[in-house]
Amino acid sequence: MRLKLFHASSVAEAMQNIRAELGGDALILATKRTRNGVEVTAGVEAVAPLPAPIADPVTAPTSDRASQLVWHGLPASVRARLATGPLPFALQVGFRFGQLDFTRSAPLICVGPPGVGKTLTIVRLATRLVLAGKSPVIVSTDTCRAGANAQLQAFTKILGVKLVVGDDPTKIDEALANSTGSVLIDTAGCSPYDPVGLGGLAAIGRRSGARMALVLSAGQDVMESQDTASAFAAAGASMLIATKLDLARRIGGVLAAASVGLTMTEAGISANAADGLTPLTPHFLSERLSSRRSPGVSV
């Protein structure tokens, strides 16, 4: 493969230069923002003949792409971010993506509305750490929902990890002080329109120094998802874990939530407690946005 590094003041200019020099078959391999614009690594198969240069850059999505984005329910402001270049590239430039870093000492706190899968997400992350030879500690501050901690107790017993239950701040302090590994904090479901509840989550985050991830179901109303993400971001959430993508045909709500500035990290793609998470990447989202999943049963 023939590789080349392109520098430009904007994405549109970079795409124009890439297409002019490498042709329409060029692959975008990496991108990053620089002080003067963007830096893009592109490549093309050496055996493939280069087509004639294309004079005009791609400045708008094809009609097929526009139709797909509308079908997924993306609002116009979000669709505008995806108007230039190959869809994976446009996603990478227009949104934030990252990984959950458990090498850091700061705990991870999962927050979100009721019923989005926070507890199952905590279990999945703990399972991942155990399989990697780590010894995480799970803290549950959910003392309200009936049966919430019974579920966690069952899983932590299987995994052989410690579970600390209680919404008393001293419980969290003790868990942090006594833990030598990662600390995962599960919380009770909170309405995005409950300032008292959001304030409580913000206080837990500040006291523990935790990184806060919003757990949110895919397939929900797009504007509600965006409003929910805004509310939790104001309370300290900086990351997004999207769940129940296996139950949703349209995923506009995921991107609408991320559009408030959250870093997309993981996607829940099955009901499997052990390995139901997959990295939420530009390529993954591009494939989902480019398809229309059919219902399993025709009525």
CSV table of C-alpha atoms in Angstrom, one decimal:
chain,number,residue,atom,x,y,z
A,1,MET,CA,0.0,0.0,0.0
A,2,ARG,CA,1.2,3.5,-0.9
A,3,LEU,CA,1.0,5.8,2.2
A,4,LYS,CA,1.1,9.5,2.4
A,5,LEU,CA,0.7,12.2,5.2
A,6,PHE,CA,-1.5,15.2,4.3
A,7,HIS,CA,-1.6,18.5,6.2
A,8,ALA,CA,-4.4,20.9,5.6
A,9,SER,CA,-6.3,23.7,7.3
A,10,SER,CA,-9.6,21.9,7.2
A,11,VAL,CA,-11.1,18.4,6.6
A,12,ALA,CA,-12.6,19.5,3.3
A,13,GLU,CA,-9.2,20.7,2.1
A,14,ALA,CA,-7.5,17.5,3.2
A,15,MET,CA,-10.1,15.4,1.4
A,16,GLN,CA,-9.7,17.4,-1.7
A,17,ASN,CA,-5.9,16.9,-1.7
A,18,ILE,CA,-6.2,13.2,-1.0
A,19,ARG,CA,-8.6,12.6,-3.8
A,20,ALA,CA,-6.6,14.7,-6.2
A,21,GLU,CA,-3.4,12.9,-5.5
A,22,LEU,CA,-4.4,9.3,-4.5
A,23,GLY,CA,-7.8,9.1,-6.2
A,24,GLY,CA,-11.3,8.0,-5.1
A,25,ASP,CA,-10.0,4.6,-3.8
A,26,ALA,CA,-7.9,6.1,-1.1
A,27,LEU,CA,-8.4,4.9,2.4
A,28,ILE,CA,-8.3,7.2,5.4
A,29,LEU,CA,-6.0,5.4,8.0
A,30,ALA,CA,-5.6,8.0,10.7
A,31,THR,CA,-6.6,11.6,11.5
A,32,LYS,CA,-5.7,14.1,14.2
A,33,ARG,CA,-6.1,17.8,14.8
A,34,THR,CA,-3.1,20.0,14.8
A,35,ARG,CA,-2.4,23.6,15.8
A,36,ASN,CA,-2.8,24.6,12.1
A,37,GLY,CA,-5.6,22.4,11.1
A,38,VAL,CA,-5.7,18.6,10.5
A,39,GLU,CA,-3.2,15.8,9.7
A,40,VAL,CA,-4.5,12.9,7.8
A,41,THR,CA,-2.7,9.6,6.9
A,42,ALA,CA,-4.1,8.1,3.7
A,43,GLY,CA,-3.2,5.2,1.6
A,44,VAL,CA,-4.0,3.4,-1.7
A,45,GLU,CA,-3.3,-0.1,-2.9
A,46,ALA,CA,-0.1,0.0,-5.0
A,47,VAL,CA,-1.6,-2.4,-7.6
A,48,ALA,CA,-4.6,-0.3,-8.2
A,49,PRO,CA,-4.5,2.3,-11.0
A,50,LEU,CA,-5.0,5.8,-9.9
A,51,PRO,CA,-8.2,7.4,-11.4
A,52,ALA,CA,-8.1,10.9,-12.8
A,53,PRO,CA,-8.0,13.6,-10.2
A,54,ILE,CA,-11.3,14.9,-9.0
A,55,ALA,CA,-11.5,18.6,-9.1
A,56,ASP,CA,-14.2,19.2,-6.5
A,57,PRO,CA,-14.0,18.0,-2.9
A,58,VAL,CA,-16.9,16.1,-1.4
A,59,THR,CA,-18.7,18.8,0.5
A,60,ALA,CA,-22.1,17.1,1.1
A,61,PRO,CA,-23.3,13.6,1.8
A,62,THR,CA,-24.7,11.6,-1.1
A,63,SER,CA,-28.5,11.3,-1.3
A,64,ASP,CA,-28.2,7.7,0.0
A,65,ARG,CA,-26.3,8.8,3.0
A,66,ALA,CA,-28.6,11.8,3.7
A,67,SER,CA,-31.5,9.4,3.5
A,68,GLN,CA,-29.9,7.0,5.9
A,69,LEU,CA,-29.0,9.7,8.5
A,70,VAL,CA,-32.6,11.0,8.4
A,71,TRP,CA,-33.9,7.5,8.8
A,72,HIS,CA,-31.8,7.1,11.9
A,73,GLY,CA,-33.4,10.3,13.2
A,74,LEU,CA,-30.2,12.4,13.4
A,75,PRO,CA,-31.1,16.1,13.9
A,76,ALA,CA,-29.8,18.5,11.2
A,77,SER,CA,-27.1,19.9,13.5
A,78,VAL,CA,-25.6,16.4,13.9
A,79,ARG,CA,-26.1,15.5,10.2
A,80,ALA,CA,-24.0,18.5,9.3
A,81,ARG,CA,-21.0,17.0,11.1
A,82,LEU,CA,-21.2,14.0,8.8
A,83,ALA,CA,-21.4,16.0,5.5
A,84,THR,CA,-17.8,15.6,4.3
A,85,GLY,CA,-15.7,12.6,3.3
A,86,PRO,CA,-16.1,8.9,4.0
A,87,LEU,CA,-18.5,8.3,6.9
A,88,PRO,CA,-15.9,6.7,9.3
A,89,PHE,CA,-13.6,9.6,8.8
A,90,ALA,CA,-16.4,12.2,9.3
A,91,LEU,CA,-17.5,10.4,12.5
A,92,GLN,CA,-13.9,10.5,13.8
A,93,VAL,CA,-13.5,14.2,13.1
A,94,GLY,CA,-17.0,15.2,14.2
A,95,PHE,CA,-17.2,13.3,17.5
A,96,ARG,CA,-15.0,12.2,20.4
A,97,PHE,CA,-14.0,8.6,20.7
A,98,GLY,CA,-11.9,6.9,23.4
A,99,GLN,CA,-11.4,3.8,25.6
A,100,LEU,CA,-12.1,3.2,29.2
A,101,ASP,CA,-8.6,3.4,30.8
A,102,PHE,CA,-8.3,1.2,33.9
A,103,THR,CA,-4.6,1.9,34.3
A,104,ARG,CA,-5.6,5.2,36.0
A,105,SER,CA,-6.2,5.2,39.7
A,106,ALA,CA,-9.4,7.3,39.5
A,107,PRO,CA,-12.6,5.2,39.9
A,108,LEU,CA,-15.2,4.9,37.3
A,109,ILE,CA,-18.8,5.9,38.2
A,110,CYS,CA,-21.7,4.8,35.9
A,111,VAL,CA,-24.7,7.1,36.0
A,112,GLY,CA,-27.9,7.4,34.0
A,113,PRO,CA,-31.7,7.2,34.0
A,114,PRO,CA,-33.4,4.1,35.4
A,115,GLY,CA,-33.5,1.0,33.3
A,116,VAL,CA,-30.6,1.7,30.9
A,117,GLY,CA,-28.3,-1.1,32.1
A,118,LYS,CA,-25.9,0.5,34.5
A,119,THR,CA,-25.6,-2.5,36.8
A,120,LEU,CA,-25.1,-4.9,33.9
A,121,THR,CA,-22.5,-2.6,32.5
A,122,ILE,CA,-20.6,-2.6,35.8
A,123,VAL,CA,-20.7,-6.4,35.9
A,124,ARG,CA,-19.4,-6.6,32.3
A,125,LEU,CA,-16.5,-4.2,33.1
A,126,ALA,CA,-15.7,-6.1,36.2
A,127,THR,CA,-15.7,-9.4,34.3
A,128,ARG,CA,-13.3,-7.8,31.7
A,129,LEU,CA,-10.9,-6.8,34.5
A,130,VAL,CA,-11.1,-10.2,36.2
A,131,LEU,CA,-10.3,-12.0,32.9
A,132,ALA,CA,-7.3,-9.6,32.6
A,133,GLY,CA,-6.0,-10.7,36.0
A,134,LYS,CA,-7.2,-7.7,37.9
A,135,SER,CA,-9.1,-7.5,41.2
A,136,PRO,CA,-11.7,-4.7,40.9
A,137,VAL,CA,-13.9,-3.5,43.7
A,138,ILE,CA,-17.6,-2.7,43.1
A,139,VAL,CA,-19.3,0.0,45.1
A,140,SER,CA,-23.1,0.3,44.9
A,141,THR,CA,-24.8,3.4,46.1
A,142,ASP,CA,-28.2,2.1,45.0
A,143,THR,CA,-30.1,1.5,48.2
A,144,CYS,CA,-33.5,2.3,46.8
A,145,ARG,CA,-34.3,-0.2,44.0
A,146,ALA,CA,-35.6,-3.5,45.2
A,147,GLY,CA,-33.3,-6.4,44.3
A,148,ALA,CA,-30.6,-4.1,42.8
A,149,ASN,CA,-27.8,-5.3,45.1
A,150,ALA,CA,-29.0,-9.0,45.1
A,151,GLN,CA,-28.1,-9.0,41.4
A,152,LEU,CA,-24.7,-7.5,42.1
A,153,GLN,CA,-24.1,-9.9,45.0
A,154,ALA,CA,-24.7,-12.9,42.8
A,155,PHE,CA,-22.3,-11.7,40.1
A,156,THR,CA,-19.6,-10.6,42.5
A,157,LYS,CA,-19.7,-13.9,44.2
A,158,ILE,CA,-19.2,-15.7,40.9
A,159,LEU,CA,-16.4,-13.3,39.9
A,160,GLY,CA,-14.8,-13.4,43.3
A,161,VAL,CA,-14.6,-9.6,43.7
A,162,LYS,CA,-15.5,-7.4,46.6
A,163,LEU,CA,-18.8,-5.6,46.8
A,164,VAL,CA,-19.4,-2.5,49.0
A,165,VAL,CA,-23.0,-1.4,49.4
A,166,GLY,CA,-24.1,2.0,50.8
A,167,ASP,CA,-24.8,5.6,49.8
A,168,ASP,CA,-22.9,6.9,52.9
A,169,PRO,CA,-19.9,8.8,51.5
A,170,THR,CA,-17.7,7.2,54.1
A,171,LYS,CA,-18.4,3.8,52.5
A,172,ILE,CA,-17.0,5.1,49.2
A,173,ASP,CA,-14.0,6.6,51.0
A,174,GLU,CA,-13.2,3.3,52.7
A,175,ALA,CA,-13.5,1.4,49.4
A,176,LEU,CA,-11.1,3.8,47.7
A,177,ALA,CA,-8.7,3.7,50.6
A,178,ASN,CA,-8.6,-0.1,50.9
A,179,SER,CA,-8.6,-1.0,47.2
A,180,THR,CA,-5.4,-1.7,45.3
A,181,GLY,CA,-7.2,-2.1,41.9
A,182,SER,CA,-9.9,-0.5,39.9
A,183,VAL,CA,-13.1,0.8,41.7
A,184,LEU,CA,-16.4,0.6,39.8
A,185,ILE,CA,-19.2,2.6,41.3
A,186,ASP,CA,-22.8,1.7,40.4
A,187,THR,CA,-25.5,4.3,41.1
A,188,ALA,CA,-29.3,4.4,41.4
A,189,GLY,CA,-31.2,5.6,38.3
A,190,CYS,CA,-31.7,9.3,38.2
A,191,SER,CA,-34.0,11.4,36.2
A,192,PRO,CA,-32.2,14.0,34.0
A,193,TYR,CA,-34.8,16.5,35.3
A,194,ASP,CA,-34.1,15.9,39.0
A,195,PRO,CA,-31.7,18.6,40.1
A,196,VAL,CA,-31.4,17.1,43.6
A,197,GLY,CA,-30.5,13.7,42.2
A,198,LEU,CA,-28.1,15.1,39.7
A,199,GLY,CA,-26.5,17.2,42.4
A,200,GLY,CA,-26.0,14.0,44.5
A,201,LEU,CA,-24.2,12.3,41.6
A,202,ALA,CA,-22.0,15.3,41.1
A,203,ALA,CA,-21.1,15.3,44.8
A,204,ILE,CA,-20.1,11.6,44.6
A,205,GLY,CA,-18.0,12.3,41.6
A,206,ARG,CA,-16.2,15.2,43.2
A,207,ARG,CA,-15.6,13.4,46.5
A,208,SER,CA,-14.3,10.3,44.9
A,209,GLY,CA,-12.4,12.0,42.1
A,210,ALA,CA,-14.2,9.5,39.7
A,211,ARG,CA,-14.4,9.6,36.0
A,212,MET,CA,-18.1,9.7,35.2
A,213,ALA,CA,-19.7,7.7,32.3
A,214,LEU,CA,-23.3,8.2,31.2
A,215,VAL,CA,-25.0,4.9,30.4
A,216,LEU,CA,-27.8,5.4,27.9
A,217,SER,CA,-30.0,3.1,25.9
A,218,ALA,CA,-30.0,3.3,22.1
A,219,GLY,CA,-33.2,3.6,20.3
A,220,GLN,CA,-34.7,6.3,22.5
A,221,ASP,CA,-36.2,9.6,21.3
A,222,VAL,CA,-33.3,11.5,19.7
A,223,MET,CA,-34.0,14.9,21.3
A,224,GLU,CA,-34.7,13.3,24.7
A,225,SER,CA,-31.4,11.5,24.4
A,226,GLN,CA,-29.6,14.8,23.7
A,227,ASP,CA,-31.4,16.6,26.6
A,228,THR,CA,-30.5,13.7,28.9
A,229,ALA,CA,-26.9,13.8,27.9
A,230,SER,CA,-26.7,17.5,28.5
A,231,ALA,CA,-28.1,17.2,32.0
A,232,PHE,CA,-25.7,14.5,33.0
A,233,ALA,CA,-22.8,16.2,31.4
A,234,ALA,CA,-23.6,19.3,33.5
A,235,ALA,CA,-23.3,16.9,36.5
A,236,GLY,CA,-19.9,15.8,35.5
A,237,ALA,CA,-20.3,13.0,32.9
A,238,SER,CA,-17.6,13.1,30.3
A,239,MET,CA,-18.0,9.7,28.6
A,240,LEU,CA,-20.8,7.7,27.0
A,241,ILE,CA,-21.6,4.0,27.2
A,242,ALA,CA,-24.4,3.2,24.8
A,243,THR,CA,-26.5,0.1,25.7
A,244,LYS,CA,-29.1,-2.1,24.0
A,245,LEU,CA,-27.9,-1.6,20.5
A,246,ASP,CA,-29.0,-5.1,19.8
A,247,LEU,CA,-32.6,-4.0,20.5
A,248,ALA,CA,-32.6,-0.8,18.4
A,249,ARG,CA,-32.9,-0.3,14.6
A,250,ARG,CA,-32.3,3.4,14.7
A,251,ILE,CA,-29.3,4.8,16.6
A,252,GLY,CA,-29.7,8.5,16.1
A,253,GLY,CA,-30.1,9.0,19.8
A,254,VAL,CA,-26.5,7.7,20.5
A,255,LEU,CA,-25.0,10.4,18.3
A,256,ALA,CA,-27.3,13.0,19.5
A,257,ALA,CA,-26.2,12.2,23.1
A,258,ALA,CA,-22.5,12.3,22.1
A,259,SER,CA,-23.0,15.6,20.3
A,260,VAL,CA,-23.0,17.4,23.6
A,261,GLY,CA,-19.3,16.6,24.0
A,262,LEU,CA,-19.3,13.1,25.5
A,263,THR,CA,-16.5,10.7,24.5
A,264,MET,CA,-18.0,7.5,23.1
A,265,THR,CA,-16.4,4.4,24.6
A,266,GLU,CA,-18.4,1.2,24.7
A,267,ALA,CA,-21.5,-0.3,23.1
A,268,GLY,CA,-23.8,-2.9,24.6
A,269,ILE,CA,-24.6,-5.4,21.8
A,270,SER,CA,-26.1,-8.4,23.6
A,271,ALA,CA,-27.7,-9.6,26.8
A,272,ASN,CA,-24.6,-11.6,27.6
A,273,ALA,CA,-23.2,-10.5,31.0
A,274,ALA,CA,-19.7,-11.8,30.2
A,275,ASP,CA,-18.9,-10.2,26.9
A,276,GLY,CA,-21.8,-8.0,25.9
A,277,LEU,CA,-19.7,-4.9,25.3
A,278,THR,CA,-17.8,-3.9,22.2
A,279,PRO,CA,-15.7,-0.7,21.5
A,280,LEU,CA,-17.9,2.1,20.2
A,281,THR,CA,-15.7,3.2,17.2
A,282,PRO,CA,-16.2,5.2,14.0
A,283,HIS,CA,-16.2,2.0,12.0
A,284,PHE,CA,-18.8,0.3,14.2
A,285,LEU,CA,-21.1,3.4,14.0
A,286,SER,CA,-20.6,3.8,10.3
A,287,GLU,CA,-21.8,0.2,9.6
A,288,ARG,CA,-24.8,0.7,11.8
A,289,LEU,CA,-25.7,4.1,10.2
A,290,SER,CA,-25.3,2.6,6.7
A,291,SER,CA,-27.8,-0.1,7.3
A,292,ARG,CA,-31.5,-0.5,8.1
A,293,ARG,CA,-31.9,-3.6,10.3
A,294,SER,CA,-35.0,-5.5,9.4
A,295,PRO,CA,-37.4,-6.7,12.2
A,296,GLY,CA,-36.9,-10.3,13.0
A,297,VAL,CA,-40.6,-11.2,12.2
A,298,SER,CA,-42.7,-9.8,9.4
A,299,VAL,CA,-46.2,-9.1,10.4
